[in-house]
């Protein structure tokens, strides 16, 4: 399906690898000029060239830490008027909440709630003025089904979800949608961190924890980043203007609820 975004400008945060990279590949594949972001300049440029070679689209690599004010300023200087914003940032560490002090919590909130809100604030009015905007926040399936070792992520991402629920209803009349895409277990570096945390908590090997987690999923596997990228592409498309404030779960059926 033609996403209707050829020539659109898209910022995809934390996109040198994993889910962010997959989203960038999908958007570039449909003709968007993508602005990708990561902290490691060498890895980021390699990803940029891979996307260029695969899609023929224009790719701008902006090496910075988007969770800092300086990083966001650099990214927005490269693309001050995006049509599409995909918010993404690495998740905070696993652990036991008894071990986390206030500084640890503030760092998690900065990375997984406040950064996304700051970027939305920076771009949404321009989108409203131009009568087109698609904002997708990559959060986590833990928003719907919290994971005990991911307390920092559970709290910060749930806060972002609550914020989006309000503002998304105020922008849709101008063809600007804001939605959240909630990954379950995907084959990324993040799942390795989670599996390692679970292995430590349960006193089992990492391989045992990995097999157990896959077996517990109705699909019997972890998701592939490309599957996630395609879902994100549709949410950013010209055809998705009637969906806003929603939390779309991609988890292989792991969440057992009806709603």
CSV table of C-alpha atoms in Angstrom, one decimal:
chain,number,residue,atom,x,y,z
A,1,UNK,CA,0.0,0.0,0.0
A,2,UNK,CA,1.2,3.5,-0.9
A,3,UNK,CA,1.5,5.3,2.5
A,4,UNK,CA,1.1,8.7,0.8
A,5,UNK,CA,4.2,10.2,2.5
A,6,UNK,CA,6.5,10.6,-0.5
A,7,UNK,CA,8.5,13.8,0.1
A,8,UNK,CA,7.5,14.1,3.7
A,9,UNK,CA,10.1,14.8,6.3
A,10,UNK,CA,10.3,12.4,9.2
A,11,UNK,CA,12.3,12.4,12.4
A,12,UNK,CA,12.9,9.0,13.9
A,13,UNK,CA,14.7,9.1,17.2
A,14,UNK,CA,17.1,6.4,18.5
A,15,UNK,CA,17.1,4.9,15.0
A,16,UNK,CA,20.6,3.6,14.4
A,17,UNK,CA,19.4,0.0,15.1
A,18,UNK,CA,16.5,-2.0,16.4
A,19,UNK,CA,12.9,-0.8,16.2
A,20,UNK,CA,13.8,2.8,15.3
A,21,UNK,CA,15.9,1.6,12.4
A,22,UNK,CA,13.1,-0.6,11.2
A,23,UNK,CA,10.7,2.3,11.3
A,24,UNK,CA,13.2,4.5,9.4
A,25,UNK,CA,13.6,1.8,6.7
A,26,UNK,CA,9.8,1.6,6.2
A,27,UNK,CA,9.3,5.4,6.0
A,28,UNK,CA,12.2,5.8,3.6
A,29,UNK,CA,10.9,2.9,1.5
A,30,UNK,CA,7.8,4.9,0.8
A,31,UNK,CA,9.7,8.0,-0.2
A,32,UNK,CA,10.1,10.0,3.0
A,33,UNK,CA,13.2,12.0,3.7
A,34,UNK,CA,14.2,10.5,7.1
A,35,UNK,CA,16.3,12.1,9.8
A,36,UNK,CA,17.8,9.3,11.9
A,37,UNK,CA,19.4,9.7,15.2
A,38,UNK,CA,21.8,7.9,17.5
A,39,UNK,CA,24.7,8.5,19.9
A,40,UNK,CA,27.3,6.6,18.0
A,41,UNK,CA,28.2,8.5,14.9
A,42,UNK,CA,29.9,5.6,13.2
A,43,UNK,CA,27.1,3.2,13.7
A,44,UNK,CA,24.5,5.8,12.7
A,45,UNK,CA,26.2,6.7,9.4
A,46,UNK,CA,26.5,3.0,8.5
A,47,UNK,CA,22.7,2.7,9.1
A,48,UNK,CA,22.1,5.8,7.1
A,49,UNK,CA,24.0,4.4,4.1
A,50,UNK,CA,22.2,1.0,4.5
A,51,UNK,CA,18.8,2.8,4.3
A,52,UNK,CA,20.0,4.9,1.3
A,53,UNK,CA,21.1,1.8,-0.6
A,54,UNK,CA,17.9,-0.1,0.2
A,55,UNK,CA,15.4,2.6,-0.6
A,56,UNK,CA,17.1,5.3,-2.7
A,57,UNK,CA,15.6,7.9,-0.4
A,58,UNK,CA,17.3,10.9,1.3
A,59,UNK,CA,18.7,10.1,4.7
A,60,UNK,CA,20.2,12.6,7.1
A,61,UNK,CA,22.1,11.3,10.1
A,62,UNK,CA,22.2,13.4,13.3
A,63,UNK,CA,24.5,12.1,15.9
A,64,UNK,CA,23.4,13.2,19.3
A,65,UNK,CA,21.7,12.1,22.6
A,66,UNK,CA,18.1,13.0,22.1
A,67,UNK,CA,17.4,12.7,25.8
A,68,UNK,CA,19.4,15.9,26.4
A,69,UNK,CA,18.3,19.4,25.6
A,70,UNK,CA,21.5,19.9,23.5
A,71,UNK,CA,20.7,16.7,21.5
A,72,UNK,CA,17.1,17.7,20.8
A,73,UNK,CA,18.3,21.2,19.7
A,74,UNK,CA,20.7,19.6,17.2
A,75,UNK,CA,18.1,17.2,15.8
A,76,UNK,CA,15.5,20.0,15.4
A,77,UNK,CA,18.1,22.3,13.8
A,78,UNK,CA,18.5,19.6,11.1
A,79,UNK,CA,14.8,19.2,10.7
A,80,UNK,CA,12.8,22.1,12.2
A,81,UNK,CA,9.5,21.3,10.5
A,82,UNK,CA,9.0,17.6,10.4
A,83,UNK,CA,5.7,16.1,9.0
A,84,UNK,CA,6.3,12.9,11.0
A,85,UNK,CA,7.9,12.3,14.4
A,86,UNK,CA,8.6,8.9,15.8
A,87,UNK,CA,9.6,9.2,19.4
A,88,UNK,CA,11.9,6.5,20.7
A,89,UNK,CA,14.6,6.2,23.4
A,90,UNK,CA,16.4,3.4,25.1
A,91,UNK,CA,14.6,1.9,28.1
A,92,UNK,CA,15.9,2.4,31.6
A,93,UNK,CA,17.7,-0.5,33.4
A,94,UNK,CA,16.0,-3.4,35.0
A,95,UNK,CA,16.1,-3.9,38.7
A,96,UNK,CA,14.3,-3.7,42.0
A,97,UNK,CA,12.6,-0.5,42.9
A,98,UNK,CA,14.1,-0.6,46.4
A,99,UNK,CA,17.5,0.1,44.9
A,100,UNK,CA,16.5,3.2,42.9
A,101,UNK,CA,17.0,6.7,44.3
A,102,UNK,CA,15.5,9.9,43.1
A,103,UNK,CA,18.2,10.6,40.6
A,104,UNK,CA,17.6,7.2,39.0
A,105,UNK,CA,13.9,8.0,38.7
A,106,UNK,CA,14.5,11.5,37.2
A,107,UNK,CA,16.8,10.0,34.6
A,108,UNK,CA,14.2,7.5,33.6
A,109,UNK,CA,11.5,10.2,33.3
A,110,UNK,CA,13.8,12.4,31.3
A,111,UNK,CA,14.5,9.5,28.8
A,112,UNK,CA,11.1,7.9,28.5
A,113,UNK,CA,8.6,10.7,29.2
A,114,UNK,CA,9.9,14.2,29.3
A,115,UNK,CA,12.1,13.9,26.1
A,116,UNK,CA,9.0,12.8,24.1
A,117,UNK,CA,6.9,15.6,25.5
A,118,UNK,CA,9.5,18.2,24.7
A,119,UNK,CA,9.8,17.0,21.1
A,120,UNK,CA,6.0,16.9,20.7
A,121,UNK,CA,5.8,20.5,22.0
A,122,UNK,CA,8.5,21.6,19.6
A,123,UNK,CA,6.8,20.3,16.4
A,124,UNK,CA,3.1,19.9,16.9
A,125,UNK,CA,2.1,23.6,16.2
A,126,UNK,CA,3.9,23.5,12.9
A,127,UNK,CA,2.1,20.4,12.0
A,128,UNK,CA,-1.2,21.9,12.9
A,129,UNK,CA,-0.4,25.0,10.8
A,130,UNK,CA,0.4,22.8,7.8
A,131,UNK,CA,-2.6,20.5,8.4
A,132,UNK,CA,-0.6,17.3,8.4
A,133,UNK,CA,1.2,15.6,11.2
A,134,UNK,CA,1.9,12.1,12.5
A,135,UNK,CA,3.4,11.5,15.8
A,136,UNK,CA,4.1,7.9,17.0
A,137,UNK,CA,5.6,7.2,20.4
A,138,UNK,CA,7.3,3.9,20.8
A,139,UNK,CA,6.5,2.9,24.4
A,140,UNK,CA,6.2,-0.6,25.7
A,141,UNK,CA,3.8,-3.5,26.1
A,142,UNK,CA,4.6,-3.0,29.8
A,143,UNK,CA,2.2,0.0,29.8
A,144,UNK,CA,-0.7,-2.5,29.6
A,145,UNK,CA,0.9,-5.4,31.4
A,146,UNK,CA,3.7,-4.2,33.8
A,147,UNK,CA,6.9,-6.3,34.1
A,148,UNK,CA,8.2,-6.5,37.6
A,149,UNK,CA,11.9,-5.9,36.8
A,150,UNK,CA,11.0,-2.9,34.6
A,151,UNK,CA,9.5,-0.6,37.2
A,152,UNK,CA,11.3,2.5,35.9
A,153,UNK,CA,10.0,1.9,32.4
A,154,UNK,CA,6.5,1.0,33.6
A,155,UNK,CA,6.2,4.3,35.5
A,156,UNK,CA,7.8,6.6,32.9
A,157,UNK,CA,6.0,5.2,29.9
A,158,UNK,CA,2.7,5.1,31.6
A,159,UNK,CA,3.1,8.8,32.4
A,160,UNK,CA,3.7,9.6,28.7
A,161,UNK,CA,0.7,7.5,27.8
A,162,UNK,CA,-1.5,9.6,30.1
A,163,UNK,CA,-0.2,12.8,28.6
A,164,UNK,CA,-0.8,11.7,25.1
A,165,UNK,CA,-4.3,10.7,25.9
A,166,UNK,CA,-5.2,14.3,26.5
A,167,UNK,CA,-3.3,16.2,23.9
A,168,UNK,CA,-4.1,13.8,21.0
A,169,UNK,CA,-7.8,14.8,21.1
A,170,UNK,CA,-6.9,18.5,20.6
A,171,UNK,CA,-4.9,18.1,17.4
A,172,UNK,CA,-6.8,15.6,15.3
A,173,UNK,CA,-9.2,18.2,13.8
A,174,UNK,CA,-6.1,19.6,12.1
A,175,UNK,CA,-5.1,16.2,10.7
A,176,UNK,CA,-2.4,15.8,13.3
A,177,UNK,CA,-2.5,12.4,15.1
A,178,UNK,CA,-0.6,11.3,18.1
A,179,UNK,CA,-0.5,7.6,18.9
A,180,UNK,CA,1.6,5.1,20.8
A,181,UNK,CA,3.0,1.8,19.5
A,182,UNK,CA,3.6,-0.7,22.2
A,183,UNK,CA,6.2,-3.4,21.5
A,184,UNK,CA,6.2,-6.7,23.3
A,185,UNK,CA,9.3,-8.9,23.0
A,186,UNK,CA,11.2,-8.2,19.7
A,187,UNK,CA,14.6,-9.4,18.6
A,188,UNK,CA,16.5,-6.3,19.7
A,189,UNK,CA,19.2,-5.4,22.2
A,190,UNK,CA,16.5,-4.5,24.7
A,191,UNK,CA,15.1,-8.0,24.9
A,192,UNK,CA,18.5,-9.2,25.7
A,193,UNK,CA,18.6,-6.8,28.7
A,194,UNK,CA,15.2,-7.9,29.8
A,195,UNK,CA,16.1,-11.6,29.5
A,196,UNK,CA,19.3,-11.1,31.4
A,197,UNK,CA,17.4,-9.3,34.2
A,198,UNK,CA,14.8,-12.1,34.4
A,199,UNK,CA,17.5,-14.7,34.5
A,200,UNK,CA,19.3,-13.0,37.4
A,201,UNK,CA,16.0,-12.5,39.3
A,202,UNK,CA,15.0,-16.2,38.8
A,203,UNK,CA,18.4,-17.7,39.2
A,204,UNK,CA,18.5,-19.4,35.8
A,205,UNK,CA,20.7,-19.2,32.8
A,206,UNK,CA,20.1,-16.5,30.1
A,207,UNK,CA,19.3,-19.2,27.5
A,208,UNK,CA,16.8,-20.8,29.9
A,209,UNK,CA,15.1,-17.4,30.5
A,210,UNK,CA,15.0,-16.7,26.7
A,211,UNK,CA,13.4,-20.1,25.9
A,212,UNK,CA,10.9,-19.7,28.7
A,213,UNK,CA,9.9,-16.2,27.5
A,214,UNK,CA,9.4,-17.3,24.0
A,215,UNK,CA,7.5,-20.4,25.0
A,216,UNK,CA,5.2,-18.2,27.1
A,217,UNK,CA,4.2,-16.1,24.1
A,218,UNK,CA,1.3,-17.4,22.1
A,219,UNK,CA,3.3,-16.9,18.9
A,220,UNK,CA,6.2,-19.0,20.3
A,221,UNK,CA,8.7,-16.5,19.2
A,222,UNK,CA,10.0,-12.9,19.5
A,223,UNK,CA,8.9,-10.4,16.9
A,224,UNK,CA,11.0,-9.2,14.1
A,225,UNK,CA,11.9,-5.5,13.9
A,226,UNK,CA,10.6,-5.3,10.3
A,227,UNK,CA,7.1,-6.3,11.5
A,228,UNK,CA,7.2,-3.4,13.9
A,229,UNK,CA,8.5,-1.0,11.2
A,230,UNK,CA,5.6,-1.8,8.9
A,231,UNK,CA,3.0,-1.1,11.6
A,232,UNK,CA,4.7,2.2,12.4
A,233,UNK,CA,4.6,3.1,8.7
A,234,UNK,CA,0.9,2.7,8.5
A,235,UNK,CA,0.4,4.8,11.6
A,236,UNK,CA,2.5,7.6,10.0
A,237,UNK,CA,0.6,7.3,6.7
A,238,UNK,CA,-1.8,9.7,5.0
A,239,UNK,CA,-4.5,7.0,5.6
A,240,UNK,CA,-4.3,7.1,9.4
A,241,UNK,CA,-5.9,10.5,10.0
A,242,UNK,CA,-8.9,9.1,11.9
A,243,UNK,CA,-6.9,7.3,14.6
A,244,UNK,CA,-5.5,9.3,17.5
A,245,UNK,CA,-4.8,8.8,21.2
A,246,UNK,CA,-4.6,5.0,20.7
A,247,UNK,CA,-2.2,2.4,22.2
A,248,UNK,CA,-1.5,-0.2,19.6
A,249,UNK,CA,0.0,-3.4,21.0
A,250,UNK,CA,2.4,-5.6,19.0
A,251,UNK,CA,3.2,-8.5,21.3
A,252,UNK,CA,2.3,-11.8,19.5
A,253,UNK,CA,-0.9,-12.1,21.6
A,254,UNK,CA,1.0,-12.0,24.9
A,255,UNK,CA,-1.4,-9.6,26.6
A,256,UNK,CA,-4.5,-11.7,27.6
A,257,UNK,CA,-7.0,-8.9,28.0
A,258,UNK,CA,-10.1,-8.3,25.8
A,259,UNK,CA,-9.5,-4.5,25.8
